[in-house]
XYZ file of C-alpha atoms in Angstrom:
770
model
C -47.989 117.669 -31.496
C -51.148 118.595 -33.436
C -50.706 115.444 -35.562
C -50.657 113.285 -32.414
C -53.589 115.053 -30.934
C -55.645 114.522 -34.114
C -54.837 110.986 -34.326
C -55.490 110.250 -30.589
C -58.847 111.948 -30.805
C -60.074 110.264 -34.067
C -58.859 106.745 -33.193
C -60.326 107.249 -29.733
C -63.784 108.218 -31.317
C -63.385 105.297 -33.803
C -63.115 102.704 -30.976
C -66.133 104.162 -29.267
C -64.474 106.104 -26.476
C -65.354 109.703 -25.378
C -62.341 111.941 -25.893
C -61.670 115.087 -24.093
C -59.265 118.045 -24.762
C -57.247 119.248 -21.715
C -56.323 122.765 -22.542
C -53.081 124.374 -21.214
C -51.344 121.208 -19.966
C -51.509 120.200 -16.205
C -52.716 123.560 -15.396
C -55.917 122.840 -17.302
C -56.097 119.569 -15.531
C -55.778 121.290 -12.154
C -58.306 124.191 -12.942
C -60.752 122.003 -14.759
C -64.051 123.874 -15.981
C -63.747 124.871 -19.522
C -60.177 123.648 -19.761
C -61.436 120.058 -20.162
C -63.818 119.835 -23.162
C -65.155 117.014 -25.252
C -63.362 116.557 -28.582
C -65.243 115.882 -31.707
C -64.058 114.543 -35.094
C -64.427 117.996 -36.881
C -62.557 119.730 -33.913
C -59.330 118.245 -35.211
C -59.711 119.122 -38.756
C -57.259 121.194 -40.512
C -54.659 120.848 -37.740
C -51.885 118.812 -39.365
C -50.055 121.848 -40.943
C -50.162 123.952 -37.837
C -47.194 124.205 -35.612
C -47.196 124.276 -31.892
C -50.250 122.664 -30.218
C -53.875 123.980 -30.685
C -54.832 122.864 -27.094
C -52.060 124.742 -25.528
C -49.277 123.653 -23.095
C -47.945 125.382 -19.917
C -45.620 124.626 -17.072
C -47.525 123.964 -14.010
C -46.133 124.444 -10.505
C -49.596 123.553 -9.008
C -49.400 120.024 -10.310
C -46.051 119.457 -8.573
C -47.871 119.924 -5.267
C -50.224 117.186 -3.866
C -53.195 119.646 -3.453
C -52.942 120.332 -7.262
C -52.923 116.654 -8.039
C -55.944 116.268 -5.899
C -57.781 118.952 -7.819
C -56.859 117.363 -11.116
C -57.989 113.809 -9.958
C -61.239 115.165 -8.797
C -61.830 116.759 -12.083
C -61.124 113.551 -13.965
C -63.274 111.454 -11.596
C -66.321 113.798 -12.056
C -65.933 113.386 -15.792
C -65.289 109.653 -15.711
C -61.976 109.920 -17.300
C -59.834 106.934 -16.530
C -57.196 107.187 -19.439
C -54.742 109.978 -19.650
C -52.595 110.586 -22.780
C -49.692 112.813 -22.103
C -47.652 114.611 -24.804
C -44.383 116.186 -23.503
C -40.822 115.837 -22.219
C -39.434 113.550 -19.393
C -40.545 116.035 -16.763
C -44.153 115.959 -17.898
C -44.106 112.236 -18.232
C -42.516 111.685 -14.871
C -45.232 113.746 -13.520
C -47.916 111.654 -15.199
C -46.446 108.459 -13.723
C -46.369 109.945 -10.129
C -50.147 110.967 -10.623
C -50.876 107.364 -11.649
C -48.857 105.788 -8.836
C -50.611 107.850 -6.130
C -54.108 107.653 -7.743
C -55.518 105.247 -5.074
C -54.379 107.628 -2.388
C -55.836 110.469 -4.169
C -59.138 108.839 -4.333
C -59.262 107.987 -0.711
C -58.253 111.574 0.311
C -61.079 112.944 -2.096
C -63.739 110.606 -0.415
C -62.514 111.818 3.176
C -62.940 115.360 1.984
C -66.354 114.720 0.534
C -65.390 115.794 -2.888
C -66.321 112.511 -4.442
C -68.593 109.630 -3.545
C -67.465 106.115 -3.037
C -69.380 105.095 -6.157
C -67.489 107.663 -8.141
C -64.318 106.386 -6.755
C -65.281 102.815 -7.732
C -65.925 103.799 -11.321
C -62.467 105.401 -11.573
C -60.652 102.917 -9.515
C -57.475 103.123 -11.588
C -55.818 105.430 -14.026
C -53.998 104.256 -17.261
C -51.299 106.568 -18.499
C -49.474 106.465 -21.887
C -46.930 109.095 -23.081
C -45.686 110.439 -26.327
C -42.389 112.500 -26.189
C -42.681 115.947 -27.731
C -39.477 117.601 -27.766
C -37.158 119.259 -30.487
C -34.114 118.114 -28.519
C -34.594 114.421 -29.319
C -32.921 113.774 -25.814
C -35.331 111.116 -24.487
C -33.887 107.652 -24.357
C -35.719 104.856 -25.837
C -36.772 106.497 -29.179
C -35.000 107.197 -32.317
C -36.951 110.411 -32.807
C -39.233 112.700 -30.754
C -42.034 114.650 -32.054
C -41.001 118.056 -33.328
C -37.244 117.205 -33.816
C -37.431 116.766 -37.495
C -39.289 120.042 -38.078
C -36.778 121.951 -35.806
C -34.014 120.641 -38.060
C -35.887 121.885 -41.109
C -36.072 125.333 -39.561
C -32.464 125.317 -38.692
C -31.074 124.004 -42.121
C -33.332 126.528 -43.892
C -31.617 129.276 -42.061
C -28.147 127.809 -42.557
C -28.753 127.555 -46.298
C -30.026 131.160 -46.363
C -27.176 132.472 -44.417
C -24.512 130.440 -46.356
C -25.610 132.154 -49.544
C -24.584 135.624 -48.082
C -21.066 134.235 -47.725
C -20.816 134.214 -51.552
C -20.764 137.951 -51.507
C -19.701 139.082 -48.084
C -16.102 138.343 -46.941
C -17.328 138.183 -43.393
C -17.451 135.572 -40.590
C -21.223 135.059 -39.735
C -21.894 133.451 -36.343
C -25.393 132.200 -35.721
C -26.580 130.745 -32.419
C -29.043 127.825 -32.891
C -30.169 127.035 -29.436
C -27.506 124.601 -28.031
C -24.399 124.276 -29.915
C -22.501 125.701 -32.651
C -21.613 125.237 -36.276
C -19.235 127.234 -38.455
C -19.201 127.274 -42.211
C -16.403 128.430 -44.281
C -16.932 129.036 -47.942
C -14.579 130.559 -50.481
C -14.971 131.831 -54.022
C -11.727 132.733 -55.685
C -10.402 135.631 -53.558
C -13.326 135.687 -51.075
C -12.881 133.821 -47.809
C -16.076 133.787 -45.561
C -17.039 131.946 -42.637
C -20.700 130.986 -41.489
C -20.802 129.890 -37.896
C -23.916 128.244 -36.365
C -23.573 128.822 -32.627
C -26.003 126.419 -30.874
C -25.202 127.329 -27.187
C -24.110 124.721 -24.747
C -26.771 122.540 -23.523
C -27.112 118.782 -22.332
C -29.314 118.104 -25.411
C -26.989 117.990 -28.385
C -28.981 115.896 -31.200
C -29.878 119.257 -33.076
C -26.179 120.353 -33.092
C -24.928 116.931 -34.189
C -27.298 116.317 -37.016
C -27.077 119.854 -38.113
C -23.326 119.565 -38.350
C -23.890 116.385 -40.498
C -26.469 117.871 -42.540
C -24.651 121.118 -43.589
C -21.281 119.447 -43.732
C -19.784 120.824 -40.568
C -16.024 120.154 -39.905
C -16.206 120.685 -36.225
C -18.982 120.462 -33.578
C -18.757 120.480 -29.754
C -21.448 118.463 -27.877
C -21.573 117.903 -24.143
C -21.160 114.178 -24.518
C -17.974 114.540 -26.304
C -16.056 117.672 -24.828
C -13.089 119.013 -26.955
C -9.560 117.805 -26.333
C -6.723 120.105 -25.164
C -5.471 122.696 -27.380
C -8.667 122.509 -29.691
C -8.409 126.313 -30.358
C -4.982 125.905 -32.105
C -6.298 122.908 -33.990
C -9.438 124.803 -35.142
C -7.571 127.860 -36.102
C -5.131 125.825 -38.225
C -7.982 124.088 -39.989
C -9.637 127.466 -40.786
C -6.547 128.896 -42.169
C -5.712 125.787 -44.160
C -9.060 125.005 -45.488
C -11.392 127.113 -47.438
C -14.560 124.939 -46.891
C -14.622 124.317 -43.303
C -17.807 124.158 -41.187
C -17.386 124.175 -37.438
C -19.542 123.945 -34.277
C -18.129 125.272 -31.048
C -18.573 127.508 -27.942
C -17.118 130.862 -27.922
C -16.467 130.645 -31.599
C -17.288 134.289 -32.127
C -14.421 135.642 -30.045
C -11.905 132.900 -31.169
C -12.591 133.342 -34.749
C -12.548 137.096 -34.562
C -9.388 137.631 -32.299
C -7.102 134.961 -33.428
C -7.846 134.942 -37.065
C -8.927 138.570 -37.581
C -12.121 137.699 -39.358
C -14.977 140.154 -39.384
C -17.842 138.456 -37.330
C -21.532 138.645 -37.374
C -23.939 136.883 -34.997
C -27.449 135.653 -35.560
C -29.635 134.062 -32.736
C -32.495 131.856 -33.979
C -34.155 131.218 -30.686
C -37.770 130.023 -30.836
C -37.712 129.949 -34.559
C -36.791 126.354 -34.251
C -39.988 125.473 -32.403
C -42.410 127.025 -34.811
C -43.437 126.785 -38.400
C -45.089 124.262 -40.434
C -44.388 120.699 -39.182
C -42.531 118.449 -41.486
C -44.004 115.391 -43.147
C -41.955 112.948 -40.880
C -43.274 114.672 -37.785
C -46.805 114.563 -39.018
C -46.600 110.894 -39.671
C -44.664 110.237 -36.483
C -47.262 112.021 -34.462
C -50.086 110.175 -36.409
C -48.533 106.689 -35.784
C -47.708 107.440 -32.194
C -51.335 108.760 -31.416
C -52.854 105.600 -32.808
C -50.579 103.381 -30.837
C -51.198 105.353 -27.663
C -54.988 104.753 -27.791
C -54.333 101.015 -28.603
C -52.049 100.861 -25.450
C -54.721 102.532 -23.329
C -57.405 100.155 -24.521
C -55.287 97.271 -23.694
C -53.982 98.400 -20.386
C -54.987 96.878 -17.161
C -54.330 98.001 -13.522
C -51.317 96.056 -13.511
C -49.817 97.510 -16.778
C -46.993 99.967 -15.999
C -47.349 103.272 -17.708
C -45.742 103.056 -21.001
C -44.302 105.612 -23.515
C -44.875 105.111 -27.333
C -41.529 105.169 -29.201
C -40.096 104.858 -32.667
C -37.631 102.075 -33.300
C -36.573 102.210 -36.971
C -39.856 102.025 -38.966
C -41.855 100.559 -36.116
C -43.934 102.227 -33.329
C -43.236 100.382 -30.045
C -44.143 100.624 -26.285
C -41.602 101.033 -23.622
C -41.941 101.232 -19.838
C -42.105 105.016 -19.203
C -39.844 105.014 -16.076
C -37.255 102.773 -17.567
C -36.755 105.420 -20.413
C -36.803 108.253 -17.920
C -34.125 106.602 -15.714
C -32.000 106.087 -18.770
C -32.479 109.684 -19.866
C -31.295 110.760 -16.240
C -28.397 108.338 -16.471
C -27.067 110.323 -19.540
C -26.965 113.459 -17.532
C -25.222 111.563 -14.680
C -22.738 110.047 -16.908
C -21.722 113.334 -18.290
C -21.478 114.958 -14.991
C -19.153 112.198 -13.810
C -16.993 112.552 -16.935
C -18.075 109.216 -18.472
C -18.611 110.704 -21.916
C -18.471 107.346 -23.874
C -21.209 105.954 -21.606
C -23.350 108.945 -22.261
C -23.053 108.544 -26.050
C -23.844 104.881 -25.700
C -26.852 105.510 -23.615
C -28.144 108.036 -26.136
C -28.787 104.980 -28.502
C -27.813 103.646 -31.893
C -29.024 106.566 -33.959
C -26.945 109.033 -31.846
C -23.824 106.674 -32.022
C -23.994 106.349 -35.835
C -24.279 110.173 -36.178
C -21.399 110.830 -33.726
C -19.141 108.038 -35.518
C -19.944 109.438 -39.069
C -19.131 113.043 -37.893
C -15.943 112.101 -36.203
C -14.582 110.375 -39.355
C -15.575 112.959 -41.819
C -14.756 116.111 -39.765
C -11.946 115.286 -37.190
C -9.683 113.323 -39.534
C -7.626 115.454 -42.024
C -7.409 114.053 -45.460
C -3.963 112.434 -46.285
C -1.482 114.215 -48.164
C -1.237 113.325 -51.893
C 1.589 110.886 -52.338
C 3.412 110.128 -55.550
C 1.695 107.369 -57.479
C 3.152 103.924 -57.453
C 2.082 100.788 -59.112
C -1.514 100.220 -57.823
C -0.911 96.599 -56.979
C 2.413 96.788 -55.398
C 1.598 98.095 -51.946
C -2.222 98.222 -51.775
C -2.688 99.090 -48.201
C 0.167 101.227 -47.092
C -0.536 103.290 -44.035
C -0.754 106.814 -45.967
C -1.812 105.710 -49.430
C -3.762 102.659 -50.287
C -3.231 102.874 -54.065
C -6.937 101.541 -54.343
C -9.320 103.308 -56.757
C -12.914 103.387 -55.889
C -15.241 104.836 -58.647
C -18.670 106.345 -57.850
C -21.590 106.570 -60.278
C -25.205 107.886 -60.330
C -27.739 105.850 -61.927
C -31.501 106.395 -62.725
C -33.463 109.630 -62.090
C -31.813 112.274 -59.955
C -33.067 112.895 -56.498
C -32.124 115.137 -53.540
C -29.565 113.619 -51.324
C -27.491 112.014 -54.090
C -24.792 114.640 -53.739
C -24.445 114.235 -50.058
C -23.787 110.549 -50.471
C -21.230 111.211 -53.169
C -19.475 113.893 -50.834
C -19.417 111.528 -47.914
C -18.206 108.545 -49.984
C -15.319 110.660 -51.651
C -14.118 112.074 -48.221
C -14.354 108.836 -46.433
C -12.482 107.152 -49.247
C -9.650 109.924 -49.192
C -9.384 109.613 -45.344
C -8.854 105.724 -45.916
C -6.007 106.683 -48.376
C -7.897 105.700 -51.683
C -8.143 107.544 -54.832
C -11.750 108.368 -55.512
C -12.902 108.401 -59.219
C -16.041 110.195 -60.335
C -17.986 108.605 -63.253
C -20.138 111.103 -65.191
C -23.595 110.361 -66.706
C -24.195 106.792 -65.272
C -23.325 103.467 -66.918
C -23.125 105.252 -70.212
C -20.338 107.406 -68.813
C -18.398 104.240 -67.395
C -18.690 102.767 -70.948
C -17.633 106.065 -72.670
C -14.541 106.561 -70.255
C -16.013 109.678 -68.571
C -14.106 109.017 -65.515
C -11.829 111.392 -63.630
C -10.345 111.731 -60.224
C -12.433 113.707 -57.712
C -10.837 115.653 -54.771
C -11.808 116.677 -51.235
C -12.329 120.179 -52.281
C -14.417 119.481 -55.236
C -17.172 117.948 -53.079
C -17.092 120.633 -50.342
C -20.272 122.256 -50.882
C -22.400 119.308 -52.158
C -24.347 118.222 -49.035
C -27.143 120.921 -49.489
C -27.426 120.666 -53.297
C -30.246 118.734 -54.936
C -30.004 116.611 -58.017
C -26.843 114.842 -59.237
C -23.686 116.911 -59.767
C -22.200 113.855 -61.491
C -24.969 113.489 -63.928
C -27.172 110.464 -64.175
C -28.898 108.368 -66.837
C -31.375 105.535 -66.636
C -29.545 103.290 -69.211
C -28.383 99.856 -67.953
C -25.062 98.379 -68.584
C -26.662 95.989 -71.289
C -24.974 96.082 -74.546
C -22.147 98.185 -73.137
C -20.786 95.455 -70.660
C -17.790 94.636 -72.685
C -16.754 98.286 -72.937
C -17.522 98.912 -69.188
C -15.205 95.867 -68.348
C -12.305 97.394 -70.595
C -12.708 100.817 -68.865
C -12.677 99.122 -65.516
C -9.411 97.646 -66.431
C -8.067 100.815 -68.147
C -8.848 103.144 -65.225
C -7.610 100.546 -62.774
C -11.004 100.583 -60.872
C -10.821 98.239 -57.747
C -14.343 98.870 -56.528
C -17.543 100.544 -57.522
C -20.321 102.534 -55.485
C -23.487 102.793 -57.525
C -25.928 105.355 -56.170
C -29.546 105.351 -57.616
C -32.879 103.819 -57.834
C -34.196 100.501 -59.290
C -31.974 100.942 -62.264
C -28.916 100.976 -59.983
C -30.122 97.774 -58.461
C -30.735 96.183 -61.961
C -27.401 97.497 -63.182
C -25.802 96.006 -60.163
C -27.228 92.538 -60.967
C -26.251 92.754 -64.579
C -22.591 93.567 -63.636
C -22.623 90.564 -61.183
C -24.201 88.169 -63.772
C -21.438 89.178 -66.270
C -18.691 88.377 -63.878
C -18.683 84.793 -65.376
C -17.602 86.276 -68.780
C -15.685 89.223 -67.766
C -13.055 88.868 -65.113
C -12.650 92.708 -64.803
C -16.125 92.811 -63.084
C -14.912 90.651 -60.355
C -14.510 93.520 -58.004
C -16.483 94.590 -54.754
C -19.671 96.705 -55.561
C -22.249 98.345 -53.249
C -25.562 99.802 -54.467
C -26.982 102.842 -52.267
C -30.758 103.245 -52.859
C -31.414 106.734 -53.879
C -34.921 107.326 -55.493
C -38.051 109.286 -54.755
C -40.018 106.058 -55.341
C -38.574 104.260 -52.407
C -38.803 100.946 -54.432
C -35.302 99.483 -54.066
C -35.398 95.970 -52.545
C -33.295 95.705 -49.354
C -34.066 98.997 -47.869
C -37.000 100.458 -45.911
C -35.944 103.941 -47.062
C -34.168 105.565 -50.142
C -32.310 108.671 -50.258
C -34.373 111.392 -51.748
C -37.752 110.108 -50.704
C -38.217 112.244 -47.751
C -37.674 115.405 -49.738
C -40.081 114.292 -52.171
C -42.502 113.537 -49.538
C -42.132 116.934 -47.997
C -42.623 118.676 -51.368
C -45.884 116.593 -51.875
C -47.090 117.453 -48.441
C -46.462 121.220 -48.600
C -48.141 121.355 -52.123
C -51.252 119.561 -50.605
C -51.202 122.111 -47.684
C -51.331 124.922 -50.233
C -53.864 123.256 -52.410
C -56.169 122.827 -49.492
C -55.629 126.399 -48.278
C -56.864 127.439 -51.740
C -60.237 126.108 -50.849
C -60.645 128.006 -47.787
C -62.781 130.589 -49.466
C -64.437 128.011 -51.785
C -66.362 125.460 -49.891
C -67.383 121.953 -51.087
C -64.243 121.096 -53.131
C -62.413 117.954 -53.861
C -58.876 117.967 -54.968
C -57.371 114.988 -56.877
C -53.602 114.932 -56.880
C -51.237 112.611 -58.763
C -47.837 111.717 -57.218
C -44.772 109.995 -58.520
C -43.387 106.584 -57.649
C -44.146 104.261 -60.655
C -45.780 101.083 -59.300
C -44.711 101.948 -55.748
C -47.353 103.544 -53.656
C -45.011 104.729 -50.861
C -45.277 108.482 -51.849
C -49.066 108.419 -52.237
C -49.550 106.561 -48.958
C -47.232 108.576 -46.761
C -48.270 111.864 -48.211
C -51.930 110.741 -47.566
C -51.119 110.311 -43.827
C -49.104 113.562 -43.655
C -51.725 115.726 -45.566
C -54.907 114.129 -44.188
C -56.173 112.683 -47.434
C -59.469 110.903 -47.694
C -58.002 108.282 -49.954
C -54.833 107.272 -51.528
C -54.942 104.836 -54.502
C -51.918 102.722 -55.205
C -51.074 99.715 -57.258
C -50.216 97.382 -54.349
C -53.794 97.631 -52.917
C -56.179 96.883 -55.885
C -59.285 98.939 -55.936
C -62.367 98.511 -57.947
C -65.615 100.561 -59.012
C -67.233 99.591 -55.859
C -64.210 101.211 -53.700
C -64.670 104.308 -55.821
C -68.299 104.430 -55.181
C -67.662 104.152 -51.447
C -65.164 107.036 -51.650
C -67.611 109.178 -53.564
C -70.385 108.596 -50.887
C -67.877 109.173 -48.339
C -67.039 112.660 -49.552
C -70.752 113.473 -50.132
C -71.333 112.686 -46.505
C -68.301 114.671 -45.388
C -69.641 117.738 -47.206
C -72.538 117.664 -44.610
C -70.119 118.382 -41.875
C -68.135 121.554 -41.110
C -65.259 120.071 -42.988
C -66.155 121.007 -46.544
C -63.156 119.815 -48.708
C -61.541 116.629 -49.757
C -58.307 115.376 -50.857
C -57.635 112.345 -53.079
C -54.133 111.045 -53.837
C -53.371 108.704 -56.677
C -50.016 107.107 -57.329
C -49.105 107.489 -60.990
C -49.239 103.751 -62.071
C -52.025 102.797 -59.553
C -54.348 101.431 -62.200
C -54.116 101.287 -66.166
C -57.716 101.937 -66.401
C -58.842 104.104 -63.544
C -56.499 107.030 -64.441
C -56.135 110.363 -62.687
C -58.341 111.638 -65.596
C -60.879 109.133 -65.148
C -61.041 109.680 -61.329
C -61.548 113.391 -61.895
C -64.437 112.832 -64.383
C -66.008 110.336 -62.043
C -65.816 112.439 -58.961
C -66.972 115.471 -61.003
C -69.939 113.648 -62.283
C -71.020 111.940 -59.212
C -70.375 115.200 -57.027
C -72.606 117.398 -59.052
C -74.762 119.591 -56.868
C -72.539 118.573 -53.768
C -68.933 119.343 -54.567
C -66.815 120.454 -57.518
C -63.250 118.872 -58.443
C -59.865 120.090 -59.263
C -57.007 117.958 -60.564
C -53.324 118.428 -60.071
C -50.441 116.265 -61.507
C -47.322 117.297 -59.503
C -44.695 115.943 -61.976
C -41.004 116.326 -61.662
C -41.136 119.041 -59.078
C -41.093 116.071 -56.694
C -37.559 115.174 -57.784
C -36.092 118.482 -57.280
C -35.349 121.028 -54.623
C -33.010 121.234 -51.625
C -32.377 118.137 -49.721
C -34.164 117.699 -46.324
C -32.097 117.159 -43.184
C -33.137 113.527 -43.183
C -31.784 112.958 -46.716
C -28.556 114.943 -46.162
C -27.938 112.939 -43.046
C -29.098 109.644 -44.376
C -26.921 110.127 -47.683
C -23.905 111.117 -45.470
C -24.029 108.066 -43.339
C -24.713 105.691 -46.280
C -21.795 107.151 -48.349
C -19.245 106.841 -45.373
C -20.536 103.239 -44.548
C -20.127 102.036 -47.935
C -16.635 103.140 -48.277
C -15.618 101.505 -44.886
C -17.326 98.170 -46.097
C -15.560 98.290 -49.441
C -12.196 98.877 -47.705
C -12.645 95.741 -45.619
C -14.106 93.835 -48.579
C -11.046 94.657 -50.775
C -8.672 93.492 -48.049
C -10.562 90.138 -48.026
C -10.367 89.887 -51.913
C -6.765 90.703 -52.307
C -5.032 87.651 -53.280
C -1.700 87.152 -55.032
C -1.030 90.742 -56.043
C -4.626 91.485 -57.320
C -8.330 92.064 -56.422
C -10.606 89.242 -57.237
C -14.166 89.150 -55.922
C -16.835 86.805 -57.199
C -18.686 85.712 -54.108
C -22.430 86.947 -53.832
C -21.644 88.924 -50.689
C -19.019 90.956 -52.658
C -21.877 92.940 -54.442
C -24.300 94.197 -52.029
C -27.260 96.614 -51.473
C -26.726 98.992 -48.413
C -30.071 99.444 -46.874
C -31.859 100.504 -43.798
C -33.795 97.711 -42.188
C -35.746 98.773 -39.193
C -33.074 100.644 -37.327
C -29.847 99.319 -38.800
C -27.690 99.851 -41.989
C -26.996 96.386 -43.239
C -25.411 94.923 -46.501
C -27.404 92.338 -48.345
C -26.030 90.529 -51.529
C -27.752 91.709 -54.662
C -28.458 88.119 -55.732
C -30.267 87.259 -52.398
C -32.637 89.967 -53.090
C -34.048 88.711 -56.357
C -36.494 86.438 -54.563
C -38.175 89.534 -52.894
C -38.401 91.618 -56.070
C -41.232 91.986 -58.537
C -39.172 92.825 -61.581
C -42.199 93.426 -63.850
C -43.488 96.293 -61.610
C -40.066 97.389 -60.164
C -41.064 97.050 -56.576
C -40.230 94.826 -53.585
C -42.626 92.005 -52.750
C -42.694 93.076 -49.157
C -43.236 96.632 -48.230
C -43.356 97.657 -44.530
C -45.350 100.766 -45.059
C -48.364 98.820 -46.307
C -49.372 98.149 -42.636
C -49.773 102.044 -42.239
C -52.756 102.319 -44.747
C -55.446 101.214 -42.286
C -54.404 104.236 -40.247
C -54.925 106.505 -43.240
C -58.434 105.108 -43.563
C -59.347 105.311 -39.946
C -58.247 108.933 -39.770
C -60.311 109.594 -42.717
C -63.355 108.216 -40.931
C -63.986 105.018 -42.932
C -65.775 102.185 -41.071
C -64.767 98.648 -40.456
C -60.903 98.997 -40.794
C -58.708 96.528 -39.169
C -55.292 97.406 -37.732
C -52.441 94.960 -37.594
C -51.070 95.322 -33.900
C -49.114 92.024 -34.062
C -45.761 93.643 -34.079
C -46.400 96.062 -31.245
C -48.541 94.263 -28.784
C -45.882 93.384 -26.346
C -44.001 96.057 -24.294
C -40.220 95.925 -24.675
C -37.455 97.096 -22.360
C -34.999 99.800 -22.808
C -32.613 98.442 -20.248
C -31.919 95.366 -22.491
C -30.990 97.722 -25.370
C -28.767 100.223 -23.637
C -27.188 98.208 -20.786
C -27.136 99.182 -17.153
C -24.698 101.609 -15.546
C -22.928 99.963 -12.601
C -19.748 101.191 -10.926
C -19.118 103.792 -13.576
C -19.244 101.224 -16.382
C -21.921 100.392 -18.829
């Protein structure tokens, strides 16, 4: 919420508006006085890393009464405030819309009561409303994510990981309530059987439960949208007894596990821990983007413009009619009350549907029993055993989330009846025959592990193409999943090109982008980039904090990314940087001079610290050392400098919930696509795939996971600098400059100027059907 407040204040001031804080929510609006104060640029400094909201929030019964809204309207009119930005849930936003709808009536009543003059009423003749959804539940229809949800997931996963480690030494069953649903995690080490249960008590808002289940590898989760089938208790207990790596989510799990299975049980209740703590990088960027768009929406609003809510659709900030979103959100509750659970899931939106479908496949389907091997090409697609071999290889630098993708792909493949093969140490391992079957149990605990358990190398197929083709034939590999960064993309292209010479390479292939650099063509996001971004953001927080007792200091920090400036740009937004130097946006000595002058002026304010980020390959001559020397020299007498090169710490660490969830969905979807492609390519007793669409990159474009032929992406690739020619996040760079208080910055609003309609996206419920 603080990121949204900060962005709204600064962009409002940047556009020439006078911005006010309303403290303590609607109660502050009703009470007026010191609760409504002018905001300044400096007053929102050092807010990004703070949880909660610095301007306070409160439930207000007075605002539900007309006399309370009259007082609120009077306070706004007296201050000349005609634009209201509301950050809250559907109840708060519904109240804001009611306030706006009856505004003219309130003004008339205030004139009759002598509280305001006709001239004052004329100056405040209409009220514009824009909403931003702040809720950890992510239960508001129309947006992919609400402000606060990602941070709540971080808190939950941190606790899950911490408690899971106790299962390694305690043969107990630990049950932990996480707010509104439940997760149980069974781990076993030799003779030790332990169960970790995350109990998220029953509630209509189940996003946290569902994504937590995916992110921690849960085998069972109960959500209100999809209640359990009959005899679920028996099914659950059989799974717990039969499996030593189960993770479940359910109600009354404590009693069930304790009484029926005899496991010693412990319970941990998280409560409001989920609401607190330092916000994640994603939430900071989301709040900042929504705050900017909210101001734009208010400035463009007319008396005829309906109240809108700023939402996230894929990588885009969009505007939706507020009451349409509120209505669809209410329709979800109605659908569940009437037992129309599939309608409820559909109304939740695409993101929720994808999460639920992936969870169902990985958790509610038991792996097929191993059947005796028969000739691989005799009955390729029998009901229980396909006799298809799918190999998985990690290529390039390791990153968090790779293991989640491997685990998901392995289990999805086994569910389809395929045999899954693990290739160790990248393309070198494929050439050297480092290939072995990988089983369901082997990947059980991989979701939360960073790095690459399969091992990975940067080497491309290159001179080993012939040996690779021989091993593909020797190990009877029918399709290949390549998980990695730009090297994975290049390696896939080399294999496709070599198909002309080596028929063994005519098999379906899919590349899953996984790199902290986020530089793979065909995808807006790569697995691992979110974890790296959070690492950089938290490091910047600590570095800035170190200057608290030492005023007038500028920190210059180098991030990873090669020639791709994604990490530097997004970390700049999430950490409140004064500048972020990247290769894609050339800079010169005049730009450096302007940045130095900017910091000198900044030191005259109450904010006496600066933060400069530089992408590692931003410029061959203006190196990080050069920038440090320049800033140190020019800042003499005004500020001093410190330099930090973050290095490989950005590649390591525990995967974030986003990377775990993203990797899980990508791995499962790749196997399903390969299964269909293999059926298409099965001709005359063998697999033969040589069309461009048989070798694809699986990427996220806006809000959808799509497959694009490797060869079709060549036109959009800068091979020399290993980056895509078009990068969506470059449009966010003006926001970074505006929030850092640079003048004459233009924002591209071409893609978000028109208001969209949620009803067209979700459908309309009529007669119990969608």
